[in-house]
XYZ file of C-alpha atoms in Angstrom:
475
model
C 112.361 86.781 87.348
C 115.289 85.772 88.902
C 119.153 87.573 89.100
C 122.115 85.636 90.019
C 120.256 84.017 92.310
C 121.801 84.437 95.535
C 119.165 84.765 97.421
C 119.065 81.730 100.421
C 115.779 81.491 101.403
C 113.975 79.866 98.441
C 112.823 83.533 96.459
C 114.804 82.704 93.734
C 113.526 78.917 92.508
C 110.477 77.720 90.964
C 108.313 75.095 88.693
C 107.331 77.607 86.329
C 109.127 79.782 83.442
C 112.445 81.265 84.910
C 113.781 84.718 83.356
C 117.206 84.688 83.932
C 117.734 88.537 83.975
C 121.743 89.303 83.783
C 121.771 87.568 80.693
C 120.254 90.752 78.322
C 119.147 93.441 80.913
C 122.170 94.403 82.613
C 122.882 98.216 81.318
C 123.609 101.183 83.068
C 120.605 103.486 81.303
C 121.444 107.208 82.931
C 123.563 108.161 85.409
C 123.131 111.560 86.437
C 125.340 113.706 87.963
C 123.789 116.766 89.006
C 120.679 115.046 90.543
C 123.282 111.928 91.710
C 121.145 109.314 90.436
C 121.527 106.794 88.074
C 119.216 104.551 86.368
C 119.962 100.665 85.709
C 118.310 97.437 84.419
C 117.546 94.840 87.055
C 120.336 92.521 85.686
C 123.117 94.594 86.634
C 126.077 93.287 88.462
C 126.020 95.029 92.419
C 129.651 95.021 92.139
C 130.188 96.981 88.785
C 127.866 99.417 89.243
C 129.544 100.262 92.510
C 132.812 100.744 90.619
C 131.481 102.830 87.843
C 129.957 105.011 90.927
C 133.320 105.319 92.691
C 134.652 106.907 89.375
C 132.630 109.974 89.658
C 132.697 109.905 93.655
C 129.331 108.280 94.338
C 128.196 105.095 95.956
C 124.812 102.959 97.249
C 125.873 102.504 100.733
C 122.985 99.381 101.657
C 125.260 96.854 99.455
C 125.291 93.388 100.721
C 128.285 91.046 100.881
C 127.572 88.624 97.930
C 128.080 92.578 95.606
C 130.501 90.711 93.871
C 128.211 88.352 92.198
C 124.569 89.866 92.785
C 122.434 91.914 90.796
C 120.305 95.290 91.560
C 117.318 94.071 90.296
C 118.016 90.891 93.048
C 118.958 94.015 96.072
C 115.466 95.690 95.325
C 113.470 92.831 95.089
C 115.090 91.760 98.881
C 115.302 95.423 100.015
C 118.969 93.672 100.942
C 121.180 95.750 103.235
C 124.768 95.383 104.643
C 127.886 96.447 107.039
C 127.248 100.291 106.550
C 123.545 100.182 106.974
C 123.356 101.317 110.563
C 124.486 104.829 109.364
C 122.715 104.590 105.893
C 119.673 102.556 105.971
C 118.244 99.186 103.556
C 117.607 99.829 99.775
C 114.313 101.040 100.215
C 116.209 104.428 101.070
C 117.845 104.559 98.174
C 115.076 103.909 95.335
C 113.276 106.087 93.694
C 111.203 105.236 90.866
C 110.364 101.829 89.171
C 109.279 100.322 85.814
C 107.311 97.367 86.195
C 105.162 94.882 84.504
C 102.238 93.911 86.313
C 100.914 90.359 86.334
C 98.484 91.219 83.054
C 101.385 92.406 80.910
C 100.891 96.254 81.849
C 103.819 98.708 82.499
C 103.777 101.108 85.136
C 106.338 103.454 86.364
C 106.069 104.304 90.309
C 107.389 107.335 92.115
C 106.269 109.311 94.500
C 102.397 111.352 92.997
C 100.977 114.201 94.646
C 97.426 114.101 95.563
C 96.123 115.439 92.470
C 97.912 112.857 90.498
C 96.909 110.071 92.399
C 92.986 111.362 91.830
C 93.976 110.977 87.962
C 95.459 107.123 88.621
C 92.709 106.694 90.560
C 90.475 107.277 87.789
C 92.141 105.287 85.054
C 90.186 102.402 83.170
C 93.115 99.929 83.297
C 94.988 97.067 86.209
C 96.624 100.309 86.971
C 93.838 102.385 88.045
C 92.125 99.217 89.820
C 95.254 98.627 91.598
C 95.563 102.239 93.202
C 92.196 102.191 94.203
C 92.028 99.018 95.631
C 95.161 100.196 97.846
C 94.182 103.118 99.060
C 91.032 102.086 100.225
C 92.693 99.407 101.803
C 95.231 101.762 103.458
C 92.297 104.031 104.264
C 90.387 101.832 106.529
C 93.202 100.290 108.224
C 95.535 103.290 108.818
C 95.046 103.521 112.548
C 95.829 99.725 113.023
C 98.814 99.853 110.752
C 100.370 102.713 112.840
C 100.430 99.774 115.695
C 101.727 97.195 113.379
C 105.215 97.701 113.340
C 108.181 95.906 115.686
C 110.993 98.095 117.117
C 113.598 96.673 115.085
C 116.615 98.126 112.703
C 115.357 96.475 109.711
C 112.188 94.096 109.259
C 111.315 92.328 105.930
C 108.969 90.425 106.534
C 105.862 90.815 104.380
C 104.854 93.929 102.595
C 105.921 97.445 103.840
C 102.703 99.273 103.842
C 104.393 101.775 105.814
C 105.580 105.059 103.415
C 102.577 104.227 100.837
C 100.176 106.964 101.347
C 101.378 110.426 103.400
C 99.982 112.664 105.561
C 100.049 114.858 102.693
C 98.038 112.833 100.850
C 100.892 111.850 98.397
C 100.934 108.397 97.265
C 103.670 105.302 95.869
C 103.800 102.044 94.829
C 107.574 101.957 94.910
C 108.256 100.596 98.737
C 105.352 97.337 98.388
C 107.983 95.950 94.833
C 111.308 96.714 97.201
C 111.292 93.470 99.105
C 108.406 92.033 97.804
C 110.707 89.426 96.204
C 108.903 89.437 92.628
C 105.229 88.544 93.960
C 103.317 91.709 93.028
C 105.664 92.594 89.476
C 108.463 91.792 87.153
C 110.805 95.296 88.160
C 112.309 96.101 84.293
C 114.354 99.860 85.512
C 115.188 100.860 88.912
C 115.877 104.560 89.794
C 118.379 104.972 92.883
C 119.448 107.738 94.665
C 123.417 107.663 95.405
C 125.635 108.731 98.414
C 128.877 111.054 98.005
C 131.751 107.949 98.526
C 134.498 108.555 101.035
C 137.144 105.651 101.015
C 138.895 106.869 103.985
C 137.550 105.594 107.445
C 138.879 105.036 111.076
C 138.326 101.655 112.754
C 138.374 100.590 115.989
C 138.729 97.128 116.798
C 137.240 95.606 120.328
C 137.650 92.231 122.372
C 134.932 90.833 124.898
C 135.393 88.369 127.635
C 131.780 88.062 128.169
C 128.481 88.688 126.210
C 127.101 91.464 129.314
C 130.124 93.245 128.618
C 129.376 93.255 124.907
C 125.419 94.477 125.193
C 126.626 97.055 127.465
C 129.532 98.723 125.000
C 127.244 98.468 122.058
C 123.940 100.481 123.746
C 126.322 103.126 125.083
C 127.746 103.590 121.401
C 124.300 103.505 119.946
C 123.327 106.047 122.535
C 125.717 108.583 120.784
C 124.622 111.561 118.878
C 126.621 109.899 115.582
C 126.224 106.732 114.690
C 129.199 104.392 113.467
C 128.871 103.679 109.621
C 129.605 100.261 110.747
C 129.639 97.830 113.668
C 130.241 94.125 112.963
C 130.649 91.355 115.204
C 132.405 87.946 115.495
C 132.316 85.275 118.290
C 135.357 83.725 119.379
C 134.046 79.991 118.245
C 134.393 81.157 114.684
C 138.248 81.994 115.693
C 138.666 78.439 116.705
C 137.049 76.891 114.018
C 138.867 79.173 111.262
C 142.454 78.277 113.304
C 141.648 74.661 113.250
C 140.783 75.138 109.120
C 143.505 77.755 108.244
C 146.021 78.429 110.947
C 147.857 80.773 108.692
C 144.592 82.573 108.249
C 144.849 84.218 111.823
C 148.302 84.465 112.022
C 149.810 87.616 112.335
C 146.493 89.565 113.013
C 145.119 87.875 116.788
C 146.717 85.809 119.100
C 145.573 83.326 121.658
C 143.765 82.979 123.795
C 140.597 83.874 121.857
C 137.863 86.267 122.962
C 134.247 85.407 123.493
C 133.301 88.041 120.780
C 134.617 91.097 118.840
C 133.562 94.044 117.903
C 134.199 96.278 114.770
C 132.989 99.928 114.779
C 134.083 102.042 111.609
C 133.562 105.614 111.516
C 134.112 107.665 108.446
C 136.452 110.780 108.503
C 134.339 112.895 106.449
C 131.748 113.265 109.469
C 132.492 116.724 110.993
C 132.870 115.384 114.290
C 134.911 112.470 113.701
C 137.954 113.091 116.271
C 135.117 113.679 118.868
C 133.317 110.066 117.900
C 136.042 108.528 118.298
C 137.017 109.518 121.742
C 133.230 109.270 123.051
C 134.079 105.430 121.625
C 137.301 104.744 123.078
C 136.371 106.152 126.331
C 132.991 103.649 126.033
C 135.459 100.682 125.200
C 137.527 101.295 128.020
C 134.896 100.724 130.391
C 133.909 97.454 128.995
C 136.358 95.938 126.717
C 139.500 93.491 127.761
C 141.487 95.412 124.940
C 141.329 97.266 121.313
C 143.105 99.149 118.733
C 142.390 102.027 116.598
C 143.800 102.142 113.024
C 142.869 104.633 110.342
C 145.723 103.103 107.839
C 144.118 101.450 105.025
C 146.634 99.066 105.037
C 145.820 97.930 108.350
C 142.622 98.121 108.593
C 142.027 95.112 105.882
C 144.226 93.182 107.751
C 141.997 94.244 110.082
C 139.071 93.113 108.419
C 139.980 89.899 107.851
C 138.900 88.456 111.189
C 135.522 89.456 110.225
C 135.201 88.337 106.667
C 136.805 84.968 107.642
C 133.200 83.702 108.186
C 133.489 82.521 104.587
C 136.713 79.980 105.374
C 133.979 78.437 107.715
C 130.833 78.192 105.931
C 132.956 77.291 102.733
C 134.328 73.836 104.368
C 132.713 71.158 103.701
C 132.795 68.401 106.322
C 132.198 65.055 104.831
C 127.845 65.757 103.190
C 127.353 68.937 105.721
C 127.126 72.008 104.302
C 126.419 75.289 106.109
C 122.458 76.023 105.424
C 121.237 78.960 105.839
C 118.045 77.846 107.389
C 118.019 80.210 110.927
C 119.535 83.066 109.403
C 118.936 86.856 109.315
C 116.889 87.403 112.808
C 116.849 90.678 114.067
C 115.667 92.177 117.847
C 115.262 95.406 119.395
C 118.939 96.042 120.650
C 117.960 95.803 123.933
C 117.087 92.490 123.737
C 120.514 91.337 121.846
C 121.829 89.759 124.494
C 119.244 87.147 125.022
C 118.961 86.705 121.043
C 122.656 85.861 121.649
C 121.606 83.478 124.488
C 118.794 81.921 123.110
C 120.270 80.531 119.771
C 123.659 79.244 121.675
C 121.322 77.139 123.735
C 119.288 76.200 120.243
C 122.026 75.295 119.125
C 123.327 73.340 121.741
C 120.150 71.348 122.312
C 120.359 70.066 118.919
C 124.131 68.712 119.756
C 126.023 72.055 117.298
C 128.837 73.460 117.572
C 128.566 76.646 114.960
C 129.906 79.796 115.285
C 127.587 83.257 115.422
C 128.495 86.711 113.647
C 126.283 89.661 112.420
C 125.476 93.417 112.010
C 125.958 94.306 115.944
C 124.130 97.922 115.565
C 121.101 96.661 114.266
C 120.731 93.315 116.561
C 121.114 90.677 113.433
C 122.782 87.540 113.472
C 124.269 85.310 110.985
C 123.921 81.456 111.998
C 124.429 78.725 109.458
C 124.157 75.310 110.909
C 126.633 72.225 109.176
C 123.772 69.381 108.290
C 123.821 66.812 105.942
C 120.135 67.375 104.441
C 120.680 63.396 103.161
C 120.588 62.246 106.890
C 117.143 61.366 108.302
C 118.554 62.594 112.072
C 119.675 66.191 110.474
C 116.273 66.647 108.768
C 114.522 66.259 111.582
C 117.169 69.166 113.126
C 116.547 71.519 110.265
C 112.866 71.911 111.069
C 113.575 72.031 115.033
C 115.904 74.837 114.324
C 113.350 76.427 112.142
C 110.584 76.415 114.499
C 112.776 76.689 118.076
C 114.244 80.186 115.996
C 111.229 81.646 115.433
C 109.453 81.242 118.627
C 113.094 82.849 120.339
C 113.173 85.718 117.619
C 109.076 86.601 117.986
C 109.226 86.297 121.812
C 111.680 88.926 122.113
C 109.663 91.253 119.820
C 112.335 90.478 116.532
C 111.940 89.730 112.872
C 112.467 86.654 111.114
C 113.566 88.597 108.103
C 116.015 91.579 108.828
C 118.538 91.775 105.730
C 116.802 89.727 102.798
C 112.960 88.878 102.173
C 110.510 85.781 103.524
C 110.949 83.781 100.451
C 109.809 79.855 101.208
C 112.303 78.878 104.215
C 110.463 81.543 106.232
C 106.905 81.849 104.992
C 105.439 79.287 107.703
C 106.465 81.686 110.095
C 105.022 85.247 108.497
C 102.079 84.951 109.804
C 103.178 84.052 113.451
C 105.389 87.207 112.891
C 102.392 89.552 111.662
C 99.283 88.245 113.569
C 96.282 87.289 112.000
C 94.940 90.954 110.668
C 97.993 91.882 109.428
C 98.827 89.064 107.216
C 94.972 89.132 106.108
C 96.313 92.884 104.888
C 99.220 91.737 103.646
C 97.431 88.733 101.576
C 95.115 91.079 100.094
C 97.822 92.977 98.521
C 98.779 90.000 97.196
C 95.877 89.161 95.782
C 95.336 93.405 94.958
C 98.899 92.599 92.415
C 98.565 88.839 91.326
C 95.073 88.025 91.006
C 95.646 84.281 89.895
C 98.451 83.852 91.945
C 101.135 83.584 88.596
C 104.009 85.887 90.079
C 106.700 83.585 92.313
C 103.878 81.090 93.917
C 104.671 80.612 97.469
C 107.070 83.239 98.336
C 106.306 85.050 101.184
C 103.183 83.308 101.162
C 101.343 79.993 100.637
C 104.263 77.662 101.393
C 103.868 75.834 104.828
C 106.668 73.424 106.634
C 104.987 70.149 105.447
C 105.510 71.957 101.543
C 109.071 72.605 102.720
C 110.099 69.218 104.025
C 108.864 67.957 100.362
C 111.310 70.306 98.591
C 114.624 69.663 100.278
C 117.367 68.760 98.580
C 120.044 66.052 99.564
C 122.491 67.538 97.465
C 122.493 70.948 98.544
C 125.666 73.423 97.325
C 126.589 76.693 97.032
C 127.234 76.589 93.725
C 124.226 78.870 92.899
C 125.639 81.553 94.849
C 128.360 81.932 92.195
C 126.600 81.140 88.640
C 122.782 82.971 87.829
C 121.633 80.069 85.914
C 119.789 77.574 87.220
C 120.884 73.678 88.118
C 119.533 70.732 86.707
């Protein structure tokens, strides 16, 4: 099952039968406005469901930045997240209930069952009842080793979250294994969400760095506060030079020379009760460590604002001669205390492989966005790709991170899941798969069973991004 296919890490392509789900399932089904839910099909466009919300106040706060031209069903199936998750959490938070067809054809609907009706699925005759049983016992005789299981990071998705399954109060769902799972265990047909009361009126406060210390030490003092921004974003200054040497109109007007080694965005939103007090706890925090910043709460502004930050797409949009920006070392995540050495670590990655390519991220939850220019038709930038695969990893894991913060494993990262997980957990984690897809028919080799020799076999010389902005597939 595949949505518009935005997805960068392989989840979304296949050998086998393709259902191309914007094309006929992408209705709004319920929304309701008393319980501020709404119910869609999987094909929906992010982007107009998130207008139809605003109309009645509402909005899903975890939407990523491709909204425009992504699907729901495609958010679930990544658990994807974005710029306001640091005060509002991934898309797990946000669903509730599921319809799904299993891998024999069955439909199930998953939600959160008390105890007594998970005795009743437990008893059914069916794929249903064998799947519920085989999980709990699973979860049953591994709960004290999956309590250990778990790195200290914002947002992990790698593997399966077993995590919120089964509760101390004996109440059981499926619903958190299908979010992220990336269409391995099910084909999701409805999604339930929860929504957020939508406030368009923010204050943002805009910060320059000299030095990377300075940086880590302003963003753990601001994550130390009671309130948490809705937002903190961050740029490094090589992505100012390469955007002024692409578009020197771009910057024009909104920062001047000389460039800062990094810069920091932190958006609060004026409907938080202390929101004059946040904002002084910040500027008093950016005053000890910042070379300068500004405050504006004037719409206007504040998108001008913003455009040093989205800029990222004048860069990875250039094409320079057959490179193109791949998204191969993407979407790490660390404990925040460890940021700074993340920071470190891929600069001298990227260094050693002779690349000059500018960093940004989600600063309050320690992920970075790196996309490397290669030409995947040159024999010498091949042989990069996979050293920047592998050299990422071992940084990421060695300072207790995740491969896969925002979006799922899919193929680019599945050699790694298991380095990630250990050897018990991704035994787990296999099972499940195995629990779900039985004959292994439901996206073959996502998250699992795809191994770097298997990846150097599927790259593609004439790689685009093209995909990102049309759901059916190329020839």
């Amino acid at each position: 099952a595949r949505g518009s296919g935005t997805d960068q890490f392989g989840a979304a392509i296949g050998s086998g039968i393709m259902t191309v789900l914007p094309a006929h399932m992408h209705n709004i089904i319920e929304l309701d406005t008393k319980g501020n839910t709404v119910t869609v099909q999987p094909g929906i466009n992010f982007g107009h469901l998130q207008q139809t919300l605003h109309t009645h106040g509402r909005f899903l706060p975890p939407y990523p930045s491709s909204l425009e031209y992504s699907t729901v069903g495609g958010a679930v199936a990544n658990n994807s997240s974005g710029e306001k998750s640091l005060k509002y959490g991934d898309m797990r938070n946000y669903v509730q209930a599921l319809r799904v067809v299993l891998a024999n054809g069955e439909v199930i609907e998953t939600g959160r069952i008390s105890k007594r009706d998970l005795n009743k699925k437990l008893g059914l005759a069916t794929f249903e009842g064998e799947i519920y049983r085989s999980v709990d016992v699973l979860l049953e005789e591994n709960k004290d080793f999956l309590n250990d299981a778990y790195r200290d990071v914002a947002k992990d998705n790698c593997g399966y979250d077993l995590s919120d399954i089964k509760r101390k109060d004996g109440s059981f769902d499926l619903t958190p294994l299908f979010v992220g799972s990336q269409g391995t265990l099910g084909v999701i047909t409805e999604i339930t969400l929860r929504t957020e009361q939508y406030n368009p009126f923010s204050s943002l406060l805009v910060a320059s760095f000299d030095s990377l210390d300075q940086l880590q030490n302003a963003l753990l003092d601001i994550l130390d506060l009671k309130d948490k921004p809705s937002s903190m974003e961050f740029i490094d200054g090589n992505l100012l030079n390469q955007v002024k040497q692409l578009n020197p109109n771009f910057l024009k007007d909104v920062i001047s020379e000389p460039y800062p080694a990094f810069i920091l965005f932190i958006e609060l939103e004026d409907s938080d009760k202390n929101h004059k007090k946040n904002i002084k706890q910040i500027t008093k925090i950016l005053e000890n460590f910042a070379r300068d910043f500004q405050e504006s709460s004037d719409p206007e502004e504040q998108e001008k604002l913003w455009t040093l930050r989205h800029s990222t797409a004048t860069v990875i949009g250039h094409n320079e001669s057959q490179r193109r920006a791949l998204p191969i070392i993407d979407d790490g995540a660390v404990p925040i205390t460890r940021f700074r050495e993340y920071i470190e670590g891929v600069y001298k990655i990227l260094e050693d492989c002779q690349l000059d390519t500018p960093i940004w991220g989600h600063a309050g939850t320690a992920s970075l966005h790196v996309l490397p220019k290669l030409s995947l038709g040159q024999v010498g930038d091949r042989q990069k790709v996979f050293k920047l695969l592998v050299e990422n990893a071992k940084l990421i894991l060695s300072l207790g991170g995740t491969i896969s913060s925002e979006a799922g494993d899919g193929r680019i990262k599945a050699p790694f899941v298991e380095h990630q997980l250990g050897a018990e957990t991704f035994k787990l984690q296999s099972k499940i798969k195995q629990i779900f897809d039985p004959y292994g028919t439901l996206n073959p080799g996502v998250k699992f069973g795809t191994d770097l020799e298997t990846l150097k076999k599927m790259l593609r010389a004439d790689y685009s991004l093209q995909h990102l902005y049309n759901h059916l597939a190329r020839s």
